Amino acid sequence: MTKSMTEGKSLGLILQFALPLFVGNLLQQTYNIIDAAIVGRFLGQDALASVGASSSVQFLVLGFCIGICCGFGIPVAKWFGAKDYDKMRSYIFQAMILTIGAAICLTAACALLCPNILHLLSTPEDIYEGAYQYLLIIFLGIPATLLYNFLSGILRSVGDSKTPFLFLACSTVLNIVLDLLCIIVFHWGCAGAAIATITAQVVSGILCLIYIKKRFEILHLRASDRKMSGDVTKDLILMGIPMGLQYSITAIGSMVMQSANNSLGSIYVSGFTAGMRIKQFFMCPFDAVATAVSVFCGQNLGAGKIDRIKKGIRQGVAVGVTYGLFAGGVLILAGRSLSLIFVTSSAVEVLDASAKYLRCLGFFFWSLGILNICRMTTQGLGFSGRAIFSGLTEMVARIIVSMVFVFGYGFTAICFADQTAWLSACLYIVPVCLSCVKRVSKTVKGEGE
């Protein structure tokens, strides 16, 4: 059931691995869009604003969870590529212990601080109650998020990207059904949307666990694997924490941007929420290709095949930029029409805000093809600490735009905050990625001699 990416045509392997990830991400974002559409259509634009008012802090916390799980998968992919399966299982066991600890700490802290977070985001009073109910339930579901992402990350590290996709597909369908049930039948409002999301994630995580138990003998932990090692734990922390912080630091800038946007009123909160959902949908291929290139580079690093790493990076960036140019054109030309998914045509001001946001994004969407592939490659090669500064660059850029320009230019400044962050991060991560490739190349050559 495992798949090595150390032999064969690099582009074909990357695209083959990325396809299930892409479709899975697409399904997840499709759910997010349907979720927002159900909320907006059946509960109204204030409820839509309630669900979207805390999206940046959700990205901060849940992004950290996803990031550390991705980071834990990097050494697993490396030792799988090197065919040292005992070492690989040792990393899996200790990563599991760290994930459990993270679940306990994050859930407790976020649930207790939920009201403070919403006040920090300048959440308007007319949508505060719905926003609080939604965010609290999402926070209480952090263990479910970690369960699925940890297990799916392990499966991807050993070359199986199809199984997590299939379980995510089941989860997405279940999520939509539960959404309709909780919101339309049970009338649970914004809380119902959150309950549906968490329940579906629990199911997908359990399915991954059952599948690994039945089909992946190579991943079954033995008594000799269940031992703690300071070196292994340190290695996992140095991989996972920076990668988690990379997501979180990026989200801090988004929080400041969201807070600035929230201060403009519920119309702009609704418009931004609709535009952001569409943006996230179109970002799915970037994440899929970047993850595929990262796993490809991790396995080939373990096998000592530097030329394949270089070729994989070039081809990944080419695919990302090509898609970015196409997707950007769609956002520019069809942003307003796509926004009609979330609100009725009578909500003219909300539609205008969403269309403007998407149109401005479209001209710079190609830069994500460079940023995501180079950043994930840097992490996949084991330099998570360096990659984190690309997130820091994004954070600073968003904060500057939000705190300096929103007061003078209003929503127009919000519309250009993301692009400023992406381009700034590209200027940093591209030379860093090239430097990391040169460094591992010298290391592998030195070991060969």
Coordinates of C-alpha atoms in Angstrom, one line a residue:
M1 CA 0.0 0.0 0.0
T2 CA 3.0 2.3 0.3
K3 CA 4.6 4.1 -2.6
S4 CA 8.2 5.1 -3.1
M5 CA 8.8 8.4 -5.1
T6 CA 12.6 7.8 -5.5
E7 CA 12.2 6.0 -8.9
G8 CA 10.3 7.0 -12.0
K9 CA 9.3 10.2 -13.8
S10 CA 9.3 13.0 -11.2
L11 CA 6.5 15.1 -12.7
G12 CA 4.2 12.1 -13.1
L13 CA 4.8 11.0 -9.6
I14 CA 4.2 14.5 -8.2
L15 CA 1.0 15.0 -10.1
Q16 CA -0.2 11.4 -9.3
F17 CA 0.4 12.1 -5.6
A18 CA -1.1 15.6 -5.8
L19 CA -4.3 14.6 -7.5
P20 CA -6.0 12.9 -4.5
L21 CA -4.8 15.8 -2.3
F22 CA -6.2 18.3 -4.7
V23 CA -9.6 16.6 -5.0
G24 CA -9.6 16.1 -1.2
N25 CA -8.9 19.8 -0.6
L26 CA -11.4 20.7 -3.2
L27 CA -14.1 18.6 -1.4
Q28 CA -13.1 20.3 1.9
Q29 CA -13.4 23.8 0.4
T30 CA -16.6 22.7 -1.4
Y31 CA -18.0 21.8 2.0
N32 CA -16.8 25.2 3.4
I33 CA -18.6 27.0 0.6
I34 CA -21.8 24.9 1.0
D35 CA -21.5 25.4 4.8
A36 CA -21.3 29.2 4.3
A37 CA -24.1 29.1 1.7
I38 CA -26.4 27.2 4.0
V39 CA -25.7 29.6 6.8
G40 CA -26.0 32.7 4.6
R41 CA -29.1 31.5 2.8
F42 CA -31.1 30.0 5.7
L43 CA -29.8 32.0 8.7
G44 CA -29.1 35.4 7.0
Q45 CA -26.0 37.6 6.3
D46 CA -25.6 38.3 10.0
A47 CA -25.1 34.6 10.7
L48 CA -22.7 34.4 7.8
A49 CA -20.7 37.2 9.4
S50 CA -20.8 35.3 12.7
V51 CA -19.3 32.3 11.2
G52 CA -16.7 34.3 9.3
A53 CA -15.8 36.8 12.0
S54 CA -13.3 34.4 13.6
S55 CA -12.0 32.7 10.5
S56 CA -8.5 34.1 11.0
V57 CA -8.1 32.8 14.5
Q58 CA -9.5 29.4 13.4
F59 CA -6.7 29.4 10.8
L60 CA -4.2 30.3 13.5
V61 CA -5.2 27.4 15.9
L62 CA -6.2 24.8 13.3
G63 CA -3.4 25.8 11.1
F64 CA -1.0 25.1 13.9
C65 CA -2.5 21.7 14.4
I66 CA -2.2 20.9 10.7
G67 CA 1.4 22.3 10.6
I68 CA 2.8 20.2 13.5
C69 CA 1.2 17.1 12.0
C70 CA 2.8 17.9 8.6
G71 CA 6.1 18.5 10.4
F72 CA 5.9 15.2 12.2
G73 CA 5.5 13.5 8.8
I74 CA 8.7 14.9 7.3
P75 CA 11.2 12.6 9.2
V76 CA 8.7 9.7 8.7
A77 CA 9.0 10.2 4.9
K78 CA 12.8 10.6 5.1
W79 CA 13.3 7.2 6.9
F80 CA 10.7 5.5 4.7
G81 CA 12.7 6.7 1.7
A82 CA 15.9 5.4 3.4
K83 CA 14.0 2.1 4.0
D84 CA 14.9 2.2 7.8
Y85 CA 11.4 1.1 9.0
D86 CA 12.4 0.6 12.6
K87 CA 13.5 4.2 12.8
M88 CA 10.4 5.3 11.0
R89 CA 8.1 3.6 13.5
S90 CA 10.0 5.1 16.4
Y91 CA 9.3 8.5 15.0
I92 CA 5.6 7.7 14.5
F93 CA 5.2 6.6 18.2
Q94 CA 6.8 9.7 19.6
A95 CA 5.0 11.9 17.2
M96 CA 1.7 10.3 18.5
I97 CA 2.6 11.1 22.1
L98 CA 3.4 14.8 21.2
T99 CA 0.1 15.0 19.3
I100 CA -1.9 13.8 22.3
G101 CA -0.1 16.4 24.5
A102 CA -0.9 19.2 22.0
A103 CA -4.5 18.2 21.8
I104 CA -5.0 18.5 25.6
C105 CA -3.1 21.8 25.9
L106 CA -4.6 23.5 22.9
T107 CA -8.2 22.5 23.6
A108 CA -8.1 23.7 27.2
A109 CA -6.4 27.0 26.4
C110 CA -8.5 28.0 23.4
A111 CA -11.8 27.1 25.1
L112 CA -11.0 29.2 28.1
L113 CA -9.8 32.2 26.0
C114 CA -12.6 32.1 23.4
P115 CA -14.4 35.3 24.7
N116 CA -11.1 37.2 24.9
I117 CA -10.2 36.2 21.3
L118 CA -13.5 37.5 19.9
H119 CA -13.1 40.8 21.7
L120 CA -9.6 41.1 20.5
L121 CA -10.9 40.7 16.9
S122 CA -13.3 43.6 17.4
T123 CA -16.3 41.3 16.7
P124 CA -19.4 43.5 16.2
E125 CA -22.0 43.1 19.0
D126 CA -24.8 42.2 16.7
I127 CA -23.0 39.0 15.6
Y128 CA -21.0 38.2 18.8
E129 CA -23.3 35.5 20.3
G130 CA -23.4 33.4 17.1
A131 CA -19.6 33.9 16.6
Y132 CA -18.9 32.7 20.2
Q133 CA -21.1 29.6 19.9
Y134 CA -19.5 28.6 16.6
L135 CA -15.9 29.2 17.7
L136 CA -16.2 27.5 21.1
I137 CA -17.4 24.3 19.5
I138 CA -14.7 24.4 16.8
F139 CA -12.1 24.7 19.6
L140 CA -13.6 21.8 21.6
G141 CA -13.1 19.8 18.4
I142 CA -9.4 20.3 18.2
P143 CA -8.6 16.7 19.1
A144 CA -10.6 15.5 16.1
T145 CA -8.7 17.8 13.9
L146 CA -5.4 16.5 15.2
L147 CA -6.5 12.9 14.9
Y148 CA -7.3 13.1 11.2
N149 CA -4.3 15.3 10.3
F150 CA -1.8 13.2 12.2
L151 CA -3.0 9.9 10.7
S152 CA -3.4 11.2 7.2
G153 CA 0.0 12.8 7.4
I154 CA 1.6 9.5 8.2
L155 CA -0.2 7.8 5.3
R156 CA 1.0 10.5 2.9
S157 CA 4.6 10.2 4.2
V158 CA 4.6 6.5 3.1
G159 CA 3.2 7.5 -0.3
D160 CA -0.5 6.9 0.1
S161 CA -2.4 10.1 -0.7
K162 CA -5.5 8.3 -2.0
T163 CA -6.9 6.9 1.3
P164 CA -7.0 10.2 3.2
F165 CA -8.8 11.6 0.2
L166 CA -11.4 8.9 0.2
F167 CA -12.1 9.4 3.9
L168 CA -12.2 13.1 3.5
A169 CA -14.7 12.7 0.7
C170 CA -16.9 10.6 3.1
S171 CA -16.5 13.2 5.7
T172 CA -17.5 16.0 3.4
V173 CA -20.7 14.3 2.3
L174 CA -21.5 13.6 6.0
N175 CA -20.7 17.2 6.9
I176 CA -23.2 18.6 4.4
V177 CA -25.9 16.2 5.5
L178 CA -25.3 17.1 9.1
D179 CA -25.3 20.8 8.3
L180 CA -28.7 20.6 6.7
L181 CA -30.0 18.5 9.6
C182 CA -28.5 20.7 12.4
I183 CA -29.4 24.1 10.8
I184 CA -32.7 23.4 9.0
V185 CA -34.3 20.6 11.0
F186 CA -32.9 21.1 14.5
H187 CA -32.6 24.9 14.2
W188 CA -29.3 25.0 16.1
G189 CA -28.1 28.0 14.2
C190 CA -24.3 28.8 14.0
A191 CA -23.7 26.1 16.7
G192 CA -25.2 23.5 14.4
A193 CA -22.7 24.3 11.6
A194 CA -19.8 23.8 14.0
I195 CA -21.3 20.6 15.4
A196 CA -21.6 19.2 11.9
T197 CA -18.0 20.0 11.1
I198 CA -16.5 18.4 14.2
T199 CA -18.6 15.3 14.0
A200 CA -17.5 14.7 10.4
Q201 CA -13.8 15.2 11.4
V202 CA -14.2 12.6 14.2
V203 CA -15.5 10.1 11.6
S204 CA -12.7 10.7 9.1
G205 CA -10.1 10.3 11.8
I206 CA -11.5 7.0 13.1
L207 CA -11.7 5.7 9.5
C208 CA -8.0 6.5 9.0
L209 CA -7.2 4.6 12.3
I210 CA -9.2 1.5 11.3
Y211 CA -7.6 1.5 7.8
I212 CA -4.0 1.7 9.2
K213 CA -4.8 -1.1 11.6
K214 CA -6.1 -3.4 8.9
R215 CA -4.0 -2.6 5.9
F216 CA -0.6 -1.1 6.9
E217 CA 1.5 -3.7 8.6
I218 CA 4.5 -1.6 8.1
L219 CA 3.0 1.1 10.4
H220 CA 2.0 -1.2 13.2
L221 CA 4.0 -0.3 16.3
R222 CA 5.9 -3.0 18.1
A223 CA 7.1 -3.1 21.7
S224 CA 10.6 -2.0 20.7
D225 CA 9.1 1.0 18.9
R226 CA 7.2 2.2 22.1
K227 CA 10.2 3.9 23.7
M228 CA 10.9 7.6 24.2
S229 CA 14.2 9.0 22.8
G230 CA 15.4 12.5 23.6
D231 CA 17.0 12.8 20.2
V232 CA 13.9 11.7 18.3
T233 CA 11.6 13.9 20.4
K234 CA 13.9 16.8 19.8
D235 CA 14.0 16.2 16.1
L236 CA 10.2 16.0 15.9
I237 CA 9.8 19.2 17.9
L238 CA 12.3 21.0 15.7
M239 CA 10.3 19.9 12.7
G240 CA 6.7 20.1 14.0
I241 CA 6.7 23.3 16.1
P242 CA 8.3 25.6 13.5
M243 CA 6.0 24.2 10.8
G244 CA 3.0 24.8 13.1
L245 CA 4.2 28.3 13.9
Q246 CA 4.6 28.9 10.2
Y247 CA 0.9 28.5 9.8
S248 CA 0.1 30.4 13.1
I249 CA 2.4 33.4 12.4
T250 CA 0.8 33.8 9.0
A251 CA -2.6 33.7 10.7
I252 CA -1.6 36.4 13.2
G253 CA -1.3 38.8 10.3
S254 CA -4.6 37.6 9.1
M255 CA -6.1 38.2 12.5
V256 CA -4.9 41.8 12.5
M257 CA -6.3 42.1 9.0
Q258 CA -9.6 40.6 10.1
S259 CA -9.8 42.8 13.1
A260 CA -9.3 45.8 10.9
N261 CA -12.0 44.6 8.5
N262 CA -14.4 43.8 11.3
S263 CA -14.2 47.4 12.4
L264 CA -15.6 48.4 9.0
G265 CA -19.0 46.8 9.8
S266 CA -21.0 43.6 9.2
I267 CA -21.4 44.3 5.5
Y268 CA -17.7 44.2 4.9
V269 CA -17.4 41.2 7.3
S270 CA -20.0 39.3 5.1
G271 CA -18.3 40.4 1.9
F272 CA -14.9 39.4 3.1
T273 CA -16.2 36.0 4.4
A274 CA -17.7 35.2 1.0
G275 CA -14.6 36.3 -0.9
M276 CA -12.3 34.4 1.5
R277 CA -14.3 31.1 1.0
I278 CA -13.9 31.5 -2.8
K279 CA -10.2 32.3 -2.4
Q280 CA -9.6 29.2 -0.3
F281 CA -11.4 27.1 -2.8
F282 CA -9.1 28.3 -5.6
M283 CA -6.0 27.8 -3.4
C284 CA -6.6 24.0 -3.2
P285 CA -4.2 23.1 -6.1
F286 CA -1.4 25.1 -4.6
D287 CA -1.6 23.2 -1.3
A288 CA -1.8 19.8 -3.1
V289 CA 1.2 20.4 -5.4
A290 CA 3.3 21.9 -2.6
T291 CA 2.6 18.9 -0.3
A292 CA 3.4 16.5 -3.1
V293 CA 6.7 18.2 -3.9
S294 CA 7.5 18.2 -0.1
V295 CA 7.0 14.5 0.3
F296 CA 8.8 13.9 -3.0
C297 CA 11.8 15.9 -1.8
G298 CA 11.7 14.2 1.7
Q299 CA 11.8 10.7 0.3
N300 CA 14.5 11.5 -2.2
L301 CA 16.6 13.2 0.5
G302 CA 16.5 10.0 2.4
A303 CA 17.6 8.1 -0.8
G304 CA 20.3 10.7 -1.4
K305 CA 19.0 11.7 -4.9
I306 CA 19.6 15.4 -5.1
D307 CA 19.1 15.8 -8.9
R308 CA 15.6 14.4 -8.5
I309 CA 14.9 17.0 -5.8
K310 CA 16.0 19.9 -8.0
K311 CA 14.0 18.6 -10.9
G312 CA 10.9 18.2 -8.7
I313 CA 11.1 21.7 -7.4
R314 CA 11.4 23.2 -10.9
Q315 CA 8.5 21.2 -12.2
G316 CA 6.4 22.0 -9.1
V317 CA 6.9 25.7 -9.4
A318 CA 6.0 25.6 -13.2
V319 CA 2.7 23.8 -12.5
G320 CA 1.9 26.2 -9.6
V321 CA 2.5 29.4 -11.6
T322 CA 0.6 28.1 -14.6
Y323 CA -2.4 27.3 -12.5
G324 CA -2.2 30.6 -10.6
L325 CA -2.4 32.6 -13.9
F326 CA -5.5 30.7 -14.9
A327 CA -7.2 30.9 -11.5
G328 CA -6.4 34.6 -11.2
G329 CA -8.2 35.2 -14.5
V330 CA -11.3 33.5 -13.2
L331 CA -11.3 35.5 -10.0
I332 CA -11.0 38.7 -11.9
L333 CA -13.8 38.0 -14.4
A334 CA -16.2 35.9 -12.4
G335 CA -15.7 37.0 -8.7
R336 CA -19.1 38.7 -8.4
S337 CA -21.0 35.8 -10.0
L338 CA -19.3 33.3 -7.7
S339 CA -20.2 35.5 -4.7
L340 CA -23.9 34.9 -5.4
I341 CA -23.4 31.4 -3.9
F342 CA -23.5 32.9 -0.5
V343 CA -25.9 35.8 -0.6
T344 CA -28.9 36.9 -2.7
S345 CA -28.6 39.4 -5.5
S346 CA -30.4 42.0 -3.3
A347 CA -27.4 42.2 -1.0
V348 CA -25.7 44.5 -3.5
E349 CA -23.1 46.0 -1.0
V350 CA -22.0 42.6 0.2
L351 CA -21.6 41.4 -3.4
D352 CA -19.6 44.6 -4.4
A353 CA -17.2 44.0 -1.5
S354 CA -16.6 40.4 -2.2
A355 CA -16.1 41.0 -6.0
K356 CA -13.6 43.8 -5.3
Y357 CA -11.7 41.6 -2.9
L358 CA -11.5 38.7 -5.4
R359 CA -10.6 41.0 -8.4
C360 CA -7.7 42.5 -6.5
L361 CA -6.4 39.0 -5.5
G362 CA -6.6 37.7 -9.1
F363 CA -3.8 39.8 -10.5
F364 CA -1.3 38.3 -8.0
F365 CA -2.6 34.8 -7.6
W366 CA 0.3 33.3 -9.5
S367 CA 2.7 34.3 -6.7
L368 CA 1.2 31.5 -4.5
G369 CA 2.6 29.0 -7.0
I370 CA 6.1 30.1 -6.1
L371 CA 5.6 30.7 -2.4
N372 CA 3.9 27.5 -1.5
I373 CA 6.2 25.1 -3.4
C374 CA 9.4 26.8 -2.2
R375 CA 8.2 27.0 1.4
M376 CA 7.0 23.4 1.6
T377 CA 10.1 22.2 -0.1
T378 CA 12.3 24.0 2.4
Q379 CA 10.3 22.3 5.2
G380 CA 10.5 18.9 3.4
L381 CA 14.2 19.1 3.3
G382 CA 14.3 19.6 7.0
F383 CA 14.7 23.3 7.3
S384 CA 11.5 24.2 9.1
G385 CA 13.2 26.9 11.1
R386 CA 14.1 28.8 8.0
A387 CA 10.7 28.4 6.4
I388 CA 9.1 29.9 9.4
F389 CA 10.5 33.3 8.5
S390 CA 8.4 33.4 5.3
G391 CA 5.4 33.3 7.6
L392 CA 6.9 36.0 9.7
T393 CA 7.3 38.1 6.5
E394 CA 3.7 37.5 5.6
M395 CA 2.6 38.5 9.1
V396 CA 4.5 41.8 9.1
A397 CA 3.2 42.7 5.7
R398 CA -0.4 42.1 6.6
I399 CA 0.0 44.0 9.9
I400 CA 1.5 47.0 8.2
V401 CA -1.2 47.2 5.6
S402 CA -4.0 46.6 8.2
M403 CA -2.7 49.1 10.8
V404 CA -1.4 51.8 8.6
F405 CA -3.5 51.9 5.4
V406 CA -7.0 50.7 6.4
F407 CA -7.7 53.9 8.3
G408 CA -7.1 55.9 5.2
Y409 CA -8.2 53.6 2.4
G410 CA -10.8 51.4 4.2
F411 CA -11.8 48.1 2.5
T412 CA -9.5 48.8 -0.5
A413 CA -6.5 48.3 1.8
I414 CA -7.9 45.0 3.0
C415 CA -8.2 44.0 -0.7
F416 CA -4.4 44.3 -1.2
A417 CA -3.2 43.0 2.2
D418 CA -2.8 39.3 1.0
Q419 CA -0.9 40.2 -2.2
T420 CA 1.5 42.4 -0.3
A421 CA 2.2 39.5 2.1
W422 CA 2.6 36.9 -0.7
L423 CA 5.1 38.9 -2.7
S424 CA 7.1 39.9 0.4
A425 CA 7.3 36.2 1.4
C426 CA 8.4 35.2 -2.1
L427 CA 11.4 37.6 -2.0
Y428 CA 12.6 35.8 1.2
I429 CA 11.8 32.1 0.5
V430 CA 13.0 31.7 -3.0
P431 CA 16.7 32.3 -2.3
V432 CA 16.4 30.4 1.0
C433 CA 15.0 27.4 -0.8
L434 CA 17.8 27.4 -3.3
S435 CA 20.3 27.7 -0.5
C436 CA 18.8 24.7 1.4
V437 CA 19.0 22.6 -1.8
K438 CA 22.7 23.5 -2.1
R439 CA 23.3 22.6 1.5
V440 CA 21.7 19.2 1.4
S441 CA 23.6 18.5 -1.8
K442 CA 26.9 19.2 -0.2
T443 CA 25.9 17.0 2.8
V444 CA 24.9 14.1 0.6
K445 CA 28.1 14.3 -1.4
G446 CA 30.1 14.5 1.8
E447 CA 28.5 11.3 3.1
G448 CA 29.1 9.6 -0.2
E449 CA 32.8 10.3 -0.1

